[in-house]
Coordinates of C-alpha atoms in Angstrom, one line a residue:
M1 CA 45.1 21.3 -8.8
T2 CA 48.4 20.3 -10.2
A3 CA 49.6 16.9 -11.5
Q4 CA 51.2 16.2 -8.3
D5 CA 48.0 16.5 -6.3
M6 CA 46.0 14.1 -8.8
T7 CA 45.0 10.4 -7.9
A8 CA 44.3 7.7 -10.2
Q9 CA 40.6 8.3 -10.1
D10 CA 41.2 12.1 -11.1
V11 CA 40.2 12.7 -14.8
P12 CA 41.4 15.9 -16.5
V13 CA 38.8 17.5 -18.7
T14 CA 39.7 19.5 -21.6
G15 CA 37.8 22.0 -23.5
A16 CA 36.5 21.5 -27.1
D17 CA 39.4 23.6 -28.4
G18 CA 41.8 21.4 -26.6
S19 CA 42.6 23.9 -23.9
A20 CA 43.2 22.4 -20.3
G21 CA 40.3 22.6 -18.2
A22 CA 38.9 21.4 -14.8
T23 CA 39.8 18.0 -13.0
I24 CA 37.0 15.8 -12.0
R25 CA 37.7 13.5 -8.8
Q26 CA 35.1 10.5 -10.0
G27 CA 35.7 8.1 -6.9
W28 CA 33.3 10.1 -4.7
P29 CA 30.3 9.6 -6.9
D30 CA 30.7 5.8 -6.4
D31 CA 31.0 6.2 -2.7
I32 CA 27.5 8.2 -2.9
F33 CA 26.1 5.3 -5.0
D34 CA 27.1 2.8 -2.7
C35 CA 25.4 4.8 0.2
L36 CA 22.1 5.0 -1.2
R37 CA 22.1 1.6 -2.1
E38 CA 22.8 0.7 1.5
F39 CA 20.2 2.8 2.4
G40 CA 17.6 1.2 0.3
V41 CA 17.1 4.4 -1.6
R42 CA 14.5 3.7 -4.7
Q43 CA 14.0 6.8 -6.5
V44 CA 16.6 9.4 -7.5
P45 CA 15.0 12.7 -8.9
Y46 CA 17.8 14.8 -10.3
V47 CA 18.1 18.0 -12.8
P48 CA 20.7 17.1 -15.1
D49 CA 24.1 18.3 -13.6
G50 CA 27.9 17.9 -14.6
G51 CA 28.9 17.4 -11.0
H52 CA 26.1 14.5 -10.8
A53 CA 26.9 12.7 -14.1
R54 CA 28.6 9.8 -12.9
L55 CA 26.2 9.2 -10.1
I56 CA 23.2 9.7 -12.4
S57 CA 24.9 7.2 -14.9
R58 CA 25.1 4.8 -11.9
V59 CA 21.5 5.3 -10.7
H60 CA 20.3 4.6 -14.3
Q61 CA 22.2 1.4 -14.4
E62 CA 20.9 0.1 -11.2
P63 CA 17.7 -2.2 -11.8
S64 CA 16.6 -1.3 -7.9
M65 CA 16.8 2.6 -8.6
R66 CA 14.6 4.7 -10.8
G67 CA 16.4 8.0 -12.0
I68 CA 13.9 10.6 -12.7
A69 CA 14.7 13.4 -14.7
L70 CA 13.0 16.8 -13.8
T71 CA 12.4 19.9 -15.4
S72 CA 13.0 21.8 -12.3
E73 CA 14.4 21.1 -8.9
Q74 CA 11.3 21.8 -6.7
E75 CA 9.9 18.9 -8.5
G76 CA 11.9 16.7 -6.8
I77 CA 10.8 17.7 -3.3
A78 CA 7.5 16.6 -4.3
V79 CA 8.9 13.3 -6.1
A80 CA 10.6 12.6 -2.3
A81 CA 7.7 13.2 -0.7
G82 CA 5.5 11.0 -2.8
A83 CA 8.0 8.3 -2.4
W84 CA 8.0 8.5 1.4
L85 CA 4.1 8.2 1.4
G86 CA 4.5 5.2 -0.9
G87 CA 6.9 3.5 1.2
Q88 CA 10.1 4.1 -0.7
R89 CA 13.3 6.4 -0.1
A90 CA 14.1 9.1 -2.4
A91 CA 17.5 11.1 -2.7
L92 CA 17.2 14.5 -4.7
L93 CA 20.4 15.6 -6.8
M94 CA 21.0 19.0 -7.9
Q95 CA 23.1 21.8 -8.4
S96 CA 23.4 24.9 -5.8
S97 CA 21.7 27.3 -8.2
G98 CA 18.6 24.9 -8.1
V99 CA 18.4 25.2 -4.5
G100 CA 16.5 29.0 -5.0
N101 CA 14.0 27.0 -7.0
C102 CA 13.0 24.8 -3.9
V103 CA 12.6 27.2 -1.1
N104 CA 8.9 27.5 -1.5
M105 CA 8.3 23.6 -1.9
L106 CA 10.6 22.8 1.4
S107 CA 7.6 24.1 3.3
L108 CA 6.1 20.9 2.4
I109 CA 8.7 19.1 4.0
K110 CA 8.7 21.5 7.1
I111 CA 5.1 21.3 7.5
C112 CA 4.2 17.7 6.9
K113 CA 8.0 16.4 8.3
F114 CA 8.9 14.2 5.4
P115 CA 12.4 12.9 5.5
L116 CA 14.4 14.6 3.0
L117 CA 17.8 14.0 1.5
M118 CA 19.4 16.6 -0.9
L119 CA 23.0 16.0 -2.8
V120 CA 23.9 19.5 -4.0
T121 CA 26.9 20.1 -6.1
M122 CA 28.3 23.6 -5.4
R123 CA 28.8 26.4 -7.6
G124 CA 30.2 30.1 -7.1
E125 CA 32.8 29.1 -5.2
W126 CA 36.3 27.9 -5.7
G127 CA 37.7 29.1 -9.1
E128 CA 34.1 30.0 -10.2
F129 CA 34.1 31.8 -13.9
N130 CA 30.7 32.6 -13.9
P131 CA 29.6 35.5 -11.6
W132 CA 25.8 34.6 -12.0
Q133 CA 26.4 31.6 -10.1
V134 CA 28.2 33.4 -7.0
P135 CA 25.1 34.9 -5.3
M136 CA 23.2 31.7 -4.8
G137 CA 26.4 29.7 -4.3
S138 CA 27.4 31.8 -1.5
T139 CA 23.7 31.8 0.1
T140 CA 22.9 28.3 -0.3
P141 CA 23.8 27.0 2.9
D142 CA 21.8 29.7 4.5
A143 CA 18.9 29.6 2.4
L144 CA 18.4 25.7 3.2
R145 CA 19.0 26.3 7.2
L146 CA 16.2 29.2 6.9
M147 CA 13.9 26.3 5.7
D148 CA 15.1 23.9 8.5
V149 CA 17.1 21.9 6.3
Q150 CA 20.3 20.6 8.3
V151 CA 23.2 21.4 6.2
Q152 CA 26.4 19.2 6.1
R153 CA 29.5 19.7 3.8
A154 CA 32.0 17.5 2.3
D155 CA 35.2 19.2 1.0
R156 CA 37.6 16.1 0.2
P157 CA 36.9 12.9 -1.8
D158 CA 37.8 10.7 1.3
E159 CA 35.0 12.1 3.4
V160 CA 32.2 12.2 1.0
G161 CA 30.8 8.7 1.9
D162 CA 30.7 9.4 5.6
V163 CA 29.2 12.6 5.1
V164 CA 26.4 11.1 3.0
R165 CA 25.9 8.1 5.3
H166 CA 25.4 10.3 8.4
A167 CA 23.1 12.7 6.4
A168 CA 21.2 9.6 5.0
T169 CA 20.8 8.1 9.0
M170 CA 19.6 11.5 9.9
A171 CA 17.0 11.8 7.1
Y172 CA 15.7 8.0 6.9
G173 CA 16.6 7.1 10.4
G174 CA 15.5 10.5 12.1
G175 CA 13.1 12.0 9.8
S176 CA 15.2 15.1 9.2
A177 CA 15.5 17.5 6.1
M178 CA 19.3 17.1 5.2
A179 CA 21.5 18.5 2.6
V180 CA 24.9 17.4 1.8
L181 CA 27.0 20.4 0.0
L182 CA 29.3 18.8 -2.4
S183 CA 31.9 21.5 -2.4
Q184 CA 33.2 23.2 -5.9
R185 CA 36.8 22.2 -5.1
L186 CA 35.6 18.6 -4.8
V187 CA 33.5 18.6 -8.3
G188 CA 36.4 20.8 -9.9
A189 CA 36.1 24.4 -11.0
K190 CA 34.1 24.6 -14.5
V191 CA 35.9 26.3 -17.4
F192 CA 34.5 28.4 -20.1
T193 CA 35.7 27.0 -23.5
R194 CA 34.9 27.9 -27.1

């Protein structure tokens, strides 16, 4: 991203050594937060992730929501199912590398037909410096589809709110398992700094 491409909501990130780093577009997490409030989401399990940092912070500041830190992504599938059984809605936040941890637990959603909304920040694509992120990142959509999770994708900040809103409608209104992939181009490529 060049300086000319940046908007007022973009924040350049520098490494610890002062080198130029990624640019994080901050407006779209607020669009997701507004959508979650609109749909009455009460439980937001997550594995800490820089791409979701602003959204996680907003969830913890919102009295009507409960942010639930997980040790592994598959725990969030169980939390979402339990929330639904208890009459609440949940949205699960993770990075694409965590989707591989969820495949077996997605059987619970598939067999019991619980609604599920997953918001996945992508790695292993746009400007990825870490080759270990590429195999899972490049197969994340296929892995989700194999487990009957409907996949939608947002690549631009201005489309995030609409994409998440439509996915939430299909999850909570139609009982579907939905994943919204938030592209690495949107989130910003991470850089390695010393």
